[in-house]
mmCIF file with all atom_site columns, C-alpha atoms in Angstrom:
data_model
loop_
_atom_site.group_PDB
_atom_site.id
_atom_site.type_symbol
_atom_site.label_atom_id
_atom_site.label_alt_id
_atom_site.label_comp_id
_atom_site.label_asym_id
_atom_site.label_entity_id
_atom_site.label_seq_id
_atom_site.pdbx_PDB_ins_code
_atom_site.Cartn_x
_atom_site.Cartn_y
_atom_site.Cartn_z
_atom_site.occupancy
_atom_site.B_iso_or_equiv
_atom_site.pdbx_formal_charge
_atom_site.auth_seq_id
_atom_site.auth_comp_id
_atom_site.auth_asym_id
_atom_site.auth_atom_id
_atom_site.pdbx_PDB_model_num
ATOM 1   C CA . MET Z 1 1   ? -4.394  -11.513 -21.042 1.00 0.00 ? 9   MET Z CA 1
ATOM 2   C CA . GLU Z 1 2   ? -1.468  -13.472 -19.657 1.00 0.00 ? 10  GLU Z CA 1
ATOM 3   C CA . ARG Z 1 3   ? 0.732   -12.248 -16.861 1.00 0.00 ? 11  ARG Z CA 1
ATOM 4   C CA . ILE Z 1 4   ? 3.562   -10.001 -18.056 1.00 0.00 ? 12  ILE Z CA 1
ATOM 5   C CA . ASP Z 1 5   ? 6.916   -11.590 -17.331 1.00 0.00 ? 13  ASP Z CA 1
ATOM 6   C CA . GLU Z 1 6   ? 9.358   -8.827  -16.529 1.00 0.00 ? 14  GLU Z CA 1
ATOM 7   C CA . PRO Z 1 7   ? 11.797  -7.847  -17.788 1.00 0.00 ? 15  PRO Z CA 1
ATOM 8   C CA . ASP Z 1 8   ? 10.574  -8.267  -21.341 1.00 0.00 ? 16  ASP Z CA 1
ATOM 9   C CA . GLY Z 1 9   ? 12.537  -7.474  -24.481 1.00 0.00 ? 17  GLY Z CA 1
ATOM 10  C CA . LEU Z 1 10  ? 11.386  -3.864  -24.616 1.00 0.00 ? 18  LEU Z CA 1
ATOM 11  C CA . GLN Z 1 11  ? 12.520  -3.170  -21.061 1.00 0.00 ? 19  GLN Z CA 1
ATOM 12  C CA . LEU Z 1 12  ? 15.910  -4.732  -21.747 1.00 0.00 ? 20  LEU Z CA 1
ATOM 13  C CA . GLU Z 1 13  ? 16.341  -2.743  -24.969 1.00 0.00 ? 21  GLU Z CA 1
ATOM 14  C CA . PHE Z 1 14  ? 15.432  0.425   -23.116 1.00 0.00 ? 22  PHE Z CA 1
ATOM 15  C CA . SER Z 1 15  ? 18.002  -0.217  -20.387 1.00 0.00 ? 23  SER Z CA 1
ATOM 16  C CA . ARG Z 1 16  ? 20.728  -0.664  -23.003 1.00 0.00 ? 24  ARG Z CA 1
ATOM 17  C CA . ARG Z 1 17  ? 19.839  2.728   -24.485 1.00 0.00 ? 25  ARG Z CA 1
ATOM 18  C CA . PHE Z 1 18  ? 19.329  4.373   -21.088 1.00 0.00 ? 26  PHE Z CA 1
ATOM 19  C CA . PRO Z 1 19  ? 21.477  2.685   -18.422 1.00 0.00 ? 27  PRO Z CA 1
ATOM 20  C CA . ASN Z 1 20  ? 21.061  5.793   -16.221 1.00 0.00 ? 28  ASN Z CA 1
ATOM 21  C CA . LEU Z 1 21  ? 17.993  7.996   -16.108 1.00 0.00 ? 29  LEU Z CA 1
ATOM 22  C CA . MET Z 1 22  ? 16.384  10.747  -14.042 1.00 0.00 ? 30  MET Z CA 1
ATOM 23  C CA . LEU Z 1 23  ? 12.651  10.088  -13.614 1.00 0.00 ? 31  LEU Z CA 1
ATOM 24  C CA . ALA Z 1 24  ? 10.749  13.302  -12.921 1.00 0.00 ? 32  ALA Z CA 1
ATOM 25  C CA . SER Z 1 25  ? 7.851   11.447  -11.377 1.00 0.00 ? 33  SER Z CA 1
ATOM 26  C CA . SER Z 1 26  ? 6.879   10.072  -7.984  1.00 0.00 ? 34  SER Z CA 1
ATOM 27  C CA . SER Z 1 27  ? 5.117   7.076   -9.558  1.00 0.00 ? 35  SER Z CA 1
ATOM 28  C CA . PRO Z 1 28  ? 6.387   3.774   -8.120  1.00 0.00 ? 36  PRO Z CA 1
ATOM 29  C CA . ASN Z 1 29  ? 4.986   1.929   -11.151 1.00 0.00 ? 37  ASN Z CA 1
ATOM 30  C CA . ARG Z 1 30  ? 7.063   3.946   -13.609 1.00 0.00 ? 38  ARG Z CA 1
ATOM 31  C CA . LYS Z 1 31  ? 10.172  3.520   -11.488 1.00 0.00 ? 39  LYS Z CA 1
ATOM 32  C CA . ALA Z 1 32  ? 9.637   -0.241  -11.214 1.00 0.00 ? 40  ALA Z CA 1
ATOM 33  C CA . LEU Z 1 33  ? 9.057   -0.511  -14.969 1.00 0.00 ? 41  LEU Z CA 1
ATOM 34  C CA . LEU Z 1 34  ? 12.488  0.991   -15.618 1.00 0.00 ? 42  LEU Z CA 1
ATOM 35  C CA . GLU Z 1 35  ? 14.362  -0.787  -12.852 1.00 0.00 ? 43  GLU Z CA 1
ATOM 36  C CA . LYS Z 1 36  ? 13.115  -4.233  -13.829 1.00 0.00 ? 44  LYS Z CA 1
ATOM 37  C CA . GLY Z 1 37  ? 14.783  -3.757  -17.202 1.00 0.00 ? 45  GLY Z CA 1
ATOM 38  C CA . GLY Z 1 38  ? 18.064  -2.821  -15.546 1.00 0.00 ? 46  GLY Z CA 1
ATOM 39  C CA . THR Z 1 39  ? 18.027  0.987   -15.777 1.00 0.00 ? 47  THR Z CA 1
ATOM 40  C CA . PHE Z 1 40  ? 19.535  2.796   -12.796 1.00 0.00 ? 48  PHE Z CA 1
ATOM 41  C CA . VAL Z 1 41  ? 16.841  5.301   -11.850 1.00 0.00 ? 49  VAL Z CA 1
ATOM 42  C CA . ARG Z 1 42  ? 17.003  8.430   -9.758  1.00 0.00 ? 50  ARG Z CA 1
ATOM 43  C CA . THR Z 1 43  ? 13.774  10.267  -9.052  1.00 0.00 ? 51  THR Z CA 1
ATOM 44  C CA . PHE Z 1 44  ? 12.645  13.855  -8.755  1.00 0.00 ? 52  PHE Z CA 1
ATOM 45  C CA . ALA Z 1 45  ? 9.128   14.686  -7.537  1.00 0.00 ? 53  ALA Z CA 1
ATOM 46  C CA . PRO Z 1 46  ? 8.020   17.714  -9.582  1.00 0.00 ? 54  PRO Z CA 1
ATOM 47  C CA . GLU Z 1 47  ? 5.830   20.276  -7.857  1.00 0.00 ? 55  GLU Z CA 1
ATOM 48  C CA . THR Z 1 48  ? 3.537   21.618  -10.535 1.00 0.00 ? 56  THR Z CA 1
ATOM 49  C CA . ASP Z 1 49  ? -0.142  22.082  -11.182 1.00 0.00 ? 57  ASP Z CA 1
ATOM 50  C CA . GLU Z 1 50  ? -1.874  19.456  -13.303 1.00 0.00 ? 58  GLU Z CA 1
ATOM 51  C CA . ASP Z 1 51  ? -4.567  21.705  -14.745 1.00 0.00 ? 59  ASP Z CA 1
ATOM 52  C CA . ARG Z 1 52  ? -6.113  20.048  -17.761 1.00 0.00 ? 60  ARG Z CA 1
ATOM 53  C CA . THR Z 1 53  ? -5.607  22.695  -20.408 1.00 0.00 ? 61  THR Z CA 1
ATOM 54  C CA . GLY Z 1 54  ? -5.499  22.018  -24.128 1.00 0.00 ? 62  GLY Z CA 1
ATOM 55  C CA . SER Z 1 55  ? -7.674  21.678  -27.202 1.00 0.00 ? 63  SER Z CA 1
ATOM 56  C CA . SER Z 1 56  ? -7.557  17.865  -27.204 1.00 0.00 ? 64  SER Z CA 1
ATOM 57  C CA . PHE Z 1 57  ? -6.935  15.046  -24.749 1.00 0.00 ? 65  PHE Z CA 1
ATOM 58  C CA . LYS Z 1 58  ? -3.559  14.478  -26.396 1.00 0.00 ? 66  LYS Z CA 1
ATOM 59  C CA . GLU Z 1 59  ? -2.604  18.117  -25.890 1.00 0.00 ? 67  GLU Z CA 1
ATOM 60  C CA . ILE Z 1 60  ? -3.856  18.086  -22.284 1.00 0.00 ? 68  ILE Z CA 1
ATOM 61  C CA . VAL Z 1 61  ? -1.709  15.143  -21.249 1.00 0.00 ? 69  VAL Z CA 1
ATOM 62  C CA . GLU Z 1 62  ? 1.317   16.404  -23.191 1.00 0.00 ? 70  GLU Z CA 1
ATOM 63  C CA . ASN Z 1 63  ? 1.035   19.805  -21.500 1.00 0.00 ? 71  ASN Z CA 1
ATOM 64  C CA . ILE Z 1 64  ? 1.114   18.171  -18.071 1.00 0.00 ? 72  ILE Z CA 1
ATOM 65  C CA . ALA Z 1 65  ? 4.151   16.034  -18.952 1.00 0.00 ? 73  ALA Z CA 1
ATOM 66  C CA . LYS Z 1 66  ? 5.871   19.140  -20.287 1.00 0.00 ? 74  LYS Z CA 1
ATOM 67  C CA . LYS Z 1 67  ? 5.221   21.057  -17.045 1.00 0.00 ? 75  LYS Z CA 1
ATOM 68  C CA . LYS Z 1 68  ? 6.656   18.205  -14.990 1.00 0.00 ? 76  LYS Z CA 1
ATOM 69  C CA . LEU Z 1 69  ? 9.820   18.081  -17.082 1.00 0.00 ? 77  LEU Z CA 1
ATOM 70  C CA . GLU Z 1 70  ? 10.217  21.864  -16.986 1.00 0.00 ? 78  GLU Z CA 1
ATOM 71  C CA . ALA Z 1 71  ? 9.926   21.782  -13.191 1.00 0.00 ? 79  ALA Z CA 1
ATOM 72  C CA . TYR Z 1 72  ? 12.855  19.365  -13.080 1.00 0.00 ? 80  TYR Z CA 1
ATOM 73  C CA . LEU Z 1 73  ? 14.947  21.299  -15.612 1.00 0.00 ? 81  LEU Z CA 1
ATOM 74  C CA . ALA Z 1 74  ? 14.492  24.485  -13.586 1.00 0.00 ? 82  ALA Z CA 1
ATOM 75  C CA . SER Z 1 75  ? 15.358  22.818  -10.278 1.00 0.00 ? 83  SER Z CA 1
ATOM 76  C CA . PRO Z 1 76  ? 18.719  22.499  -8.470  1.00 0.00 ? 84  PRO Z CA 1
ATOM 77  C CA . ALA Z 1 77  ? 18.444  18.732  -9.048  1.00 0.00 ? 85  ALA Z CA 1
ATOM 78  C CA . PHE Z 1 78  ? 18.891  19.134  -12.826 1.00 0.00 ? 86  PHE Z CA 1
ATOM 79  C CA . GLU Z 1 79  ? 21.953  17.355  -14.184 1.00 0.00 ? 87  GLU Z CA 1
ATOM 80  C CA . ARG Z 1 80  ? 22.772  18.401  -17.723 1.00 0.00 ? 88  ARG Z CA 1
ATOM 81  C CA . GLY Z 1 81  ? 24.566  15.173  -18.662 1.00 0.00 ? 89  GLY Z CA 1
ATOM 82  C CA . ILE Z 1 82  ? 21.853  12.700  -17.637 1.00 0.00 ? 90  ILE Z CA 1
ATOM 83  C CA . PRO Z 1 83  ? 18.723  11.907  -19.709 1.00 0.00 ? 91  PRO Z CA 1
ATOM 84  C CA . ALA Z 1 84  ? 15.441  12.635  -17.967 1.00 0.00 ? 92  ALA Z CA 1
ATOM 85  C CA . VAL Z 1 85  ? 11.796  11.733  -18.480 1.00 0.00 ? 93  VAL Z CA 1
ATOM 86  C CA . ALA Z 1 86  ? 8.550   13.064  -17.065 1.00 0.00 ? 94  ALA Z CA 1
ATOM 87  C CA . ALA Z 1 87  ? 5.183   11.535  -17.841 1.00 0.00 ? 95  ALA Z CA 1
ATOM 88  C CA . ASP Z 1 88  ? 1.455   11.779  -17.378 1.00 0.00 ? 96  ASP Z CA 1
ATOM 89  C CA . THR Z 1 89  ? -1.355  9.378   -18.235 1.00 0.00 ? 97  THR Z CA 1
ATOM 90  C CA . LEU Z 1 90  ? -5.048  9.804   -18.985 1.00 0.00 ? 98  LEU Z CA 1
ATOM 91  C CA . VAL Z 1 91  ? -7.704  7.099   -19.259 1.00 0.00 ? 99  VAL Z CA 1
ATOM 92  C CA . LEU Z 1 92  ? -10.662 7.727   -21.575 1.00 0.00 ? 100 LEU Z CA 1
ATOM 93  C CA . SER Z 1 93  ? -13.953 5.845   -21.680 1.00 0.00 ? 101 SER Z CA 1
ATOM 94  C CA . ASP Z 1 94  ? -16.474 6.954   -24.309 1.00 0.00 ? 102 ASP Z CA 1
ATOM 95  C CA . GLY Z 1 95  ? -14.548 10.202  -24.669 1.00 0.00 ? 103 GLY Z CA 1
ATOM 96  C CA . THR Z 1 96  ? -14.766 10.976  -20.951 1.00 0.00 ? 104 THR Z CA 1
ATOM 97  C CA . LEU Z 1 97  ? -11.726 11.275  -18.715 1.00 0.00 ? 105 LEU Z CA 1
ATOM 98  C CA . ILE Z 1 98  ? -11.417 8.749   -15.916 1.00 0.00 ? 106 ILE Z CA 1
ATOM 99  C CA . GLY Z 1 99  ? -9.121  9.808   -13.131 1.00 0.00 ? 107 GLY Z CA 1
ATOM 100 C CA . LYS Z 1 100 ? -7.963  8.164   -9.915  1.00 0.00 ? 108 LYS Z CA 1
ATOM 101 C CA . PRO Z 1 101 ? -10.715 6.787   -7.668  1.00 0.00 ? 109 PRO Z CA 1
ATOM 102 C CA . ALA Z 1 102 ? -11.420 8.635   -4.455  1.00 0.00 ? 110 ALA Z CA 1
ATOM 103 C CA . ASP Z 1 103 ? -12.453 5.558   -2.483  1.00 0.00 ? 111 ASP Z CA 1
ATOM 104 C CA . GLU Z 1 104 ? -13.550 1.935   -2.836  1.00 0.00 ? 112 GLU Z CA 1
ATOM 105 C CA . ALA Z 1 105 ? -17.030 2.888   -4.008  1.00 0.00 ? 113 ALA Z CA 1
ATOM 106 C CA . ASP Z 1 106 ? -15.545 5.080   -6.717  1.00 0.00 ? 114 ASP Z CA 1
ATOM 107 C CA . ALA Z 1 107 ? -13.160 2.273   -7.742  1.00 0.00 ? 115 ALA Z CA 1
ATOM 108 C CA . TYR Z 1 108 ? -16.095 -0.148  -7.956  1.00 0.00 ? 116 TYR Z CA 1
ATOM 109 C CA . ALA Z 1 109 ? -18.008 2.266   -10.187 1.00 0.00 ? 117 ALA Z CA 1
ATOM 110 C CA . MET Z 1 110 ? -14.997 2.749   -12.482 1.00 0.00 ? 118 MET Z CA 1
ATOM 111 C CA . LEU Z 1 111 ? -14.241 -0.950  -12.894 1.00 0.00 ? 119 LEU Z CA 1
ATOM 112 C CA . SER Z 1 112 ? -17.916 -1.734  -13.451 1.00 0.00 ? 120 SER Z CA 1
ATOM 113 C CA . ARG Z 1 113 ? -18.010 0.931   -16.155 1.00 0.00 ? 121 ARG Z CA 1
ATOM 114 C CA . LEU Z 1 114 ? -14.957 -0.571  -17.896 1.00 0.00 ? 122 LEU Z CA 1
ATOM 115 C CA . SER Z 1 115 ? -16.222 -4.165  -17.637 1.00 0.00 ? 123 SER Z CA 1
ATOM 116 C CA . GLY Z 1 116 ? -16.704 -5.859  -21.012 1.00 0.00 ? 124 GLY Z CA 1
ATOM 117 C CA . ARG Z 1 117 ? -15.700 -2.734  -22.911 1.00 0.00 ? 125 ARG Z CA 1
ATOM 118 C CA . GLY Z 1 118 ? -12.737 -0.972  -24.417 1.00 0.00 ? 126 GLY Z CA 1
ATOM 119 C CA . HIS Z 1 119 ? -11.104 2.228   -23.269 1.00 0.00 ? 127 HIS Z CA 1
ATOM 120 C CA . MET Z 1 120 ? -8.149  4.327   -24.361 1.00 0.00 ? 128 MET Z CA 1
ATOM 121 C CA . VAL Z 1 121 ? -4.999  5.093   -22.424 1.00 0.00 ? 129 VAL Z CA 1
ATOM 122 C CA . ILE Z 1 122 ? -2.876  8.083   -23.459 1.00 0.00 ? 130 ILE Z CA 1
ATOM 123 C CA . SER Z 1 123 ? 0.572   8.429   -21.908 1.00 0.00 ? 131 SER Z CA 1
ATOM 124 C CA . ALA Z 1 124 ? 2.609   11.544  -22.631 1.00 0.00 ? 132 ALA Z CA 1
ATOM 125 C CA . VAL Z 1 125 ? 6.328   12.026  -22.137 1.00 0.00 ? 133 VAL Z CA 1
ATOM 126 C CA . GLY Z 1 126 ? 8.604   14.978  -21.633 1.00 0.00 ? 134 GLY Z CA 1
ATOM 127 C CA . LEU Z 1 127 ? 12.050  13.717  -22.649 1.00 0.00 ? 135 LEU Z CA 1
ATOM 128 C CA . TYR Z 1 128 ? 15.335  15.515  -22.056 1.00 0.00 ? 136 TYR Z CA 1
ATOM 129 C CA . LEU Z 1 129 ? 18.391  14.233  -23.926 1.00 0.00 ? 137 LEU Z CA 1
ATOM 130 C CA . PRO Z 1 130 ? 21.798  15.837  -23.283 1.00 0.00 ? 138 PRO Z CA 1
ATOM 131 C CA . ASP Z 1 131 ? 22.629  15.763  -26.993 1.00 0.00 ? 139 ASP Z CA 1
ATOM 132 C CA . ALA Z 1 132 ? 19.205  16.676  -28.380 1.00 0.00 ? 140 ALA Z CA 1
ATOM 133 C CA . GLY Z 1 133 ? 17.352  18.838  -25.867 1.00 0.00 ? 141 GLY Z CA 1
ATOM 134 C CA . VAL Z 1 134 ? 13.658  18.489  -25.043 1.00 0.00 ? 142 VAL Z CA 1
ATOM 135 C CA . LYS Z 1 135 ? 10.976  16.511  -26.865 1.00 0.00 ? 143 LYS Z CA 1
ATOM 136 C CA . ILE Z 1 136 ? 7.289   16.232  -25.953 1.00 0.00 ? 144 ILE Z CA 1
ATOM 137 C CA . PHE Z 1 137 ? 5.166   13.407  -27.371 1.00 0.00 ? 145 PHE Z CA 1
ATOM 138 C CA . SER Z 1 138 ? 2.576   10.803  -26.464 1.00 0.00 ? 146 SER Z CA 1
ATOM 139 C CA . ASP Z 1 139 ? 1.415   7.300   -27.267 1.00 0.00 ? 147 ASP Z CA 1
ATOM 140 C CA . GLU Z 1 140 ? -1.988  5.617   -27.165 1.00 0.00 ? 148 GLU Z CA 1
ATOM 141 C CA . ALA Z 1 141 ? -3.112  2.074   -26.429 1.00 0.00 ? 149 ALA Z CA 1
ATOM 142 C CA . ALA Z 1 142 ? -6.589  0.522   -26.429 1.00 0.00 ? 150 ALA Z CA 1
ATOM 143 C CA . VAL Z 1 143 ? -7.427  -1.737  -23.492 1.00 0.00 ? 151 VAL Z CA 1
ATOM 144 C CA . PHE Z 1 144 ? -10.310 -4.219  -23.586 1.00 0.00 ? 152 PHE Z CA 1
ATOM 145 C CA . PHE Z 1 145 ? -11.659 -5.549  -20.295 1.00 0.00 ? 153 PHE Z CA 1
ATOM 146 C CA . ARG Z 1 146 ? -13.176 -8.945  -19.685 1.00 0.00 ? 154 ARG Z CA 1
ATOM 147 C CA . ASN Z 1 147 ? -16.767 -9.138  -18.460 1.00 0.00 ? 155 ASN Z CA 1
ATOM 148 C CA . LEU Z 1 148 ? -16.328 -8.707  -14.724 1.00 0.00 ? 156 LEU Z CA 1
ATOM 149 C CA . ASP Z 1 149 ? -18.859 -9.994  -12.228 1.00 0.00 ? 157 ASP Z CA 1
ATOM 150 C CA . ARG Z 1 150 ? -19.425 -8.374  -8.855  1.00 0.00 ? 158 ARG Z CA 1
ATOM 151 C CA . ASP Z 1 151 ? -17.223 -10.815 -6.948  1.00 0.00 ? 159 ASP Z CA 1
ATOM 152 C CA . THR Z 1 152 ? -14.314 -10.287 -9.361  1.00 0.00 ? 160 THR Z CA 1
ATOM 153 C CA . VAL Z 1 153 ? -14.523 -6.513  -8.988  1.00 0.00 ? 161 VAL Z CA 1
ATOM 154 C CA . LEU Z 1 154 ? -14.769 -6.701  -5.200  1.00 0.00 ? 162 LEU Z CA 1
ATOM 155 C CA . GLY Z 1 155 ? -11.891 -9.185  -5.080  1.00 0.00 ? 163 GLY Z CA 1
ATOM 156 C CA . TYR Z 1 156 ? -9.692  -6.849  -7.076  1.00 0.00 ? 164 TYR Z CA 1
ATOM 157 C CA . ILE Z 1 157 ? -10.639 -3.862  -4.947  1.00 0.00 ? 165 ILE Z CA 1
ATOM 158 C CA . SER Z 1 158 ? -9.634  -5.832  -1.840  1.00 0.00 ? 166 SER Z CA 1
ATOM 159 C CA . THR Z 1 159 ? -6.030  -5.926  -3.150  1.00 0.00 ? 167 THR Z CA 1
ATOM 160 C CA . GLY Z 1 160 ? -5.753  -2.149  -2.754  1.00 0.00 ? 168 GLY Z CA 1
ATOM 161 C CA . GLU Z 1 161 ? -4.143  -1.842  -6.187  1.00 0.00 ? 169 GLU Z CA 1
ATOM 162 C CA . TRP Z 1 162 ? -6.814  0.636   -7.259  1.00 0.00 ? 170 TRP Z CA 1
ATOM 163 C CA . MET Z 1 163 ? -5.465  3.340   -4.944  1.00 0.00 ? 171 MET Z CA 1
ATOM 164 C CA . GLY Z 1 164 ? -3.764  6.115   -6.905  1.00 0.00 ? 172 GLY Z CA 1
ATOM 165 C CA . ALA Z 1 165 ? -4.330  4.364   -10.250 1.00 0.00 ? 173 ALA Z CA 1
ATOM 166 C CA . ALA Z 1 166 ? -6.098  6.067   -13.150 1.00 0.00 ? 174 ALA Z CA 1
ATOM 167 C CA . GLY Z 1 167 ? -9.005  3.836   -14.114 1.00 0.00 ? 175 GLY Z CA 1
ATOM 168 C CA . ALA Z 1 168 ? -8.678  1.994   -10.769 1.00 0.00 ? 176 ALA Z CA 1
ATOM 169 C CA . TYR Z 1 169 ? -6.342  -0.773  -11.978 1.00 0.00 ? 177 TYR Z CA 1
ATOM 170 C CA . ARG Z 1 170 ? -2.639  -1.532  -12.284 1.00 0.00 ? 178 ARG Z CA 1
ATOM 171 C CA . LEU Z 1 171 ? -1.593  -3.734  -15.161 1.00 0.00 ? 179 LEU Z CA 1
ATOM 172 C CA . GLN Z 1 172 ? 1.741   -4.810  -13.674 1.00 0.00 ? 180 GLN Z CA 1
ATOM 173 C CA . LYS Z 1 173 ? 0.335   -6.357  -10.521 1.00 0.00 ? 181 LYS Z CA 1
ATOM 174 C CA . THR Z 1 174 ? -2.856  -8.463  -10.702 1.00 0.00 ? 182 THR Z CA 1
ATOM 175 C CA . GLY Z 1 175 ? -4.781  -6.014  -12.865 1.00 0.00 ? 183 GLY Z CA 1
ATOM 176 C CA . TYR Z 1 176 ? -3.800  -7.985  -15.975 1.00 0.00 ? 184 TYR Z CA 1
ATOM 177 C CA . ARG Z 1 177 ? -6.445  -10.533 -14.934 1.00 0.00 ? 185 ARG Z CA 1
ATOM 178 C CA . LEU Z 1 178 ? -9.146  -7.953  -15.661 1.00 0.00 ? 186 LEU Z CA 1
ATOM 179 C CA . VAL Z 1 179 ? -7.894  -7.389  -19.211 1.00 0.00 ? 187 VAL Z CA 1
ATOM 180 C CA . GLU Z 1 180 ? -8.823  -9.403  -22.285 1.00 0.00 ? 188 GLU Z CA 1
ATOM 181 C CA . ARG Z 1 181 ? -6.328  -7.753  -24.627 1.00 0.00 ? 189 ARG Z CA 1
ATOM 182 C CA . ILE Z 1 182 ? -4.317  -4.634  -25.360 1.00 0.00 ? 190 ILE Z CA 1
ATOM 183 C CA . ASP Z 1 183 ? -3.983  -3.077  -28.794 1.00 0.00 ? 191 ASP Z CA 1
ATOM 184 C CA . GLY Z 1 184 ? -0.710  -1.198  -28.438 1.00 0.00 ? 192 GLY Z CA 1
ATOM 185 C CA . ASP Z 1 185 ? 2.294   -1.055  -26.129 1.00 0.00 ? 193 ASP Z CA 1
ATOM 186 C CA . TRP Z 1 186 ? 1.628   -2.421  -22.638 1.00 0.00 ? 194 TRP Z CA 1
ATOM 187 C CA . THR Z 1 187 ? 4.134   0.033   -21.171 1.00 0.00 ? 195 THR Z CA 1
ATOM 188 C CA . THR Z 1 188 ? 1.914   2.861   -22.426 1.00 0.00 ? 196 THR Z CA 1
ATOM 189 C CA . VAL Z 1 189 ? -0.868  1.448   -20.250 1.00 0.00 ? 197 VAL Z CA 1
ATOM 190 C CA . VAL Z 1 190 ? 1.492   1.333   -17.248 1.00 0.00 ? 198 VAL Z CA 1
ATOM 191 C CA . GLY Z 1 191 ? 2.221   5.022   -17.849 1.00 0.00 ? 199 GLY Z CA 1
ATOM 192 C CA . LEU Z 1 192 ? 5.618   5.220   -19.535 1.00 0.00 ? 200 LEU Z CA 1
ATOM 193 C CA . PRO Z 1 193 ? 5.664   4.279   -23.264 1.00 0.00 ? 201 PRO Z CA 1
ATOM 194 C CA . LEU Z 1 194 ? 9.110   2.765   -23.595 1.00 0.00 ? 202 LEU Z CA 1
ATOM 195 C CA . GLY Z 1 195 ? 8.726   1.914   -27.270 1.00 0.00 ? 203 GLY Z CA 1
ATOM 196 C CA . LYS Z 1 196 ? 7.779   5.473   -28.166 1.00 0.00 ? 204 LYS Z CA 1
ATOM 197 C CA . ILE Z 1 197 ? 10.620  6.901   -26.088 1.00 0.00 ? 205 ILE Z CA 1
ATOM 198 C CA . LEU Z 1 198 ? 13.113  4.682   -27.924 1.00 0.00 ? 206 LEU Z CA 1
ATOM 199 C CA . ALA Z 1 199 ? 11.659  5.754   -31.266 1.00 0.00 ? 207 ALA Z CA 1
ATOM 200 C CA . GLU Z 1 200 ? 11.997  9.447   -30.329 1.00 0.00 ? 208 GLU Z CA 1
ATOM 201 C CA . SER Z 1 201 ? 15.504  9.235   -28.864 1.00 0.00 ? 209 SER Z CA 1
#
């Protein structure tokens, strides 16, 4: 796929709807996604367990996003008049969860597994709106990787972008070079589905 030129139309539309936002997440990627569109973002790092409980992958990721939002709403940092979002993202390959790689060898194994194949990204959101209360929802996008040779995988790992990234890649940086196409919203793959949030707000 081609490099994403930010801000795109979706980011700009989002910033018009949400000029100020509390992000209940410590993710620098989610913060950058919002700020590049023009949203003024304050952050809150929720302290909560991320136990994967639920009867489906969708329910698992939504439960985690809900816990993160509830941690913010119950904290002294909560501001009733400011919209807030919390989020969580899961990567699925052949129905198996792929988390964050532990080291370079783990990142290599993950990227090699995704090479030449499709996988699913599910990003869930806990949304607080001052005039509408709390909503929990999620969005899905299918990501299809190019066929990656050993040198390409090792070159990407050398960037360090794999660290802390589910599936061992970051779309916003140079990870787009690994991807052939996305069926769905690219912001869902980054970890904060802006289109879905707009639709639910």
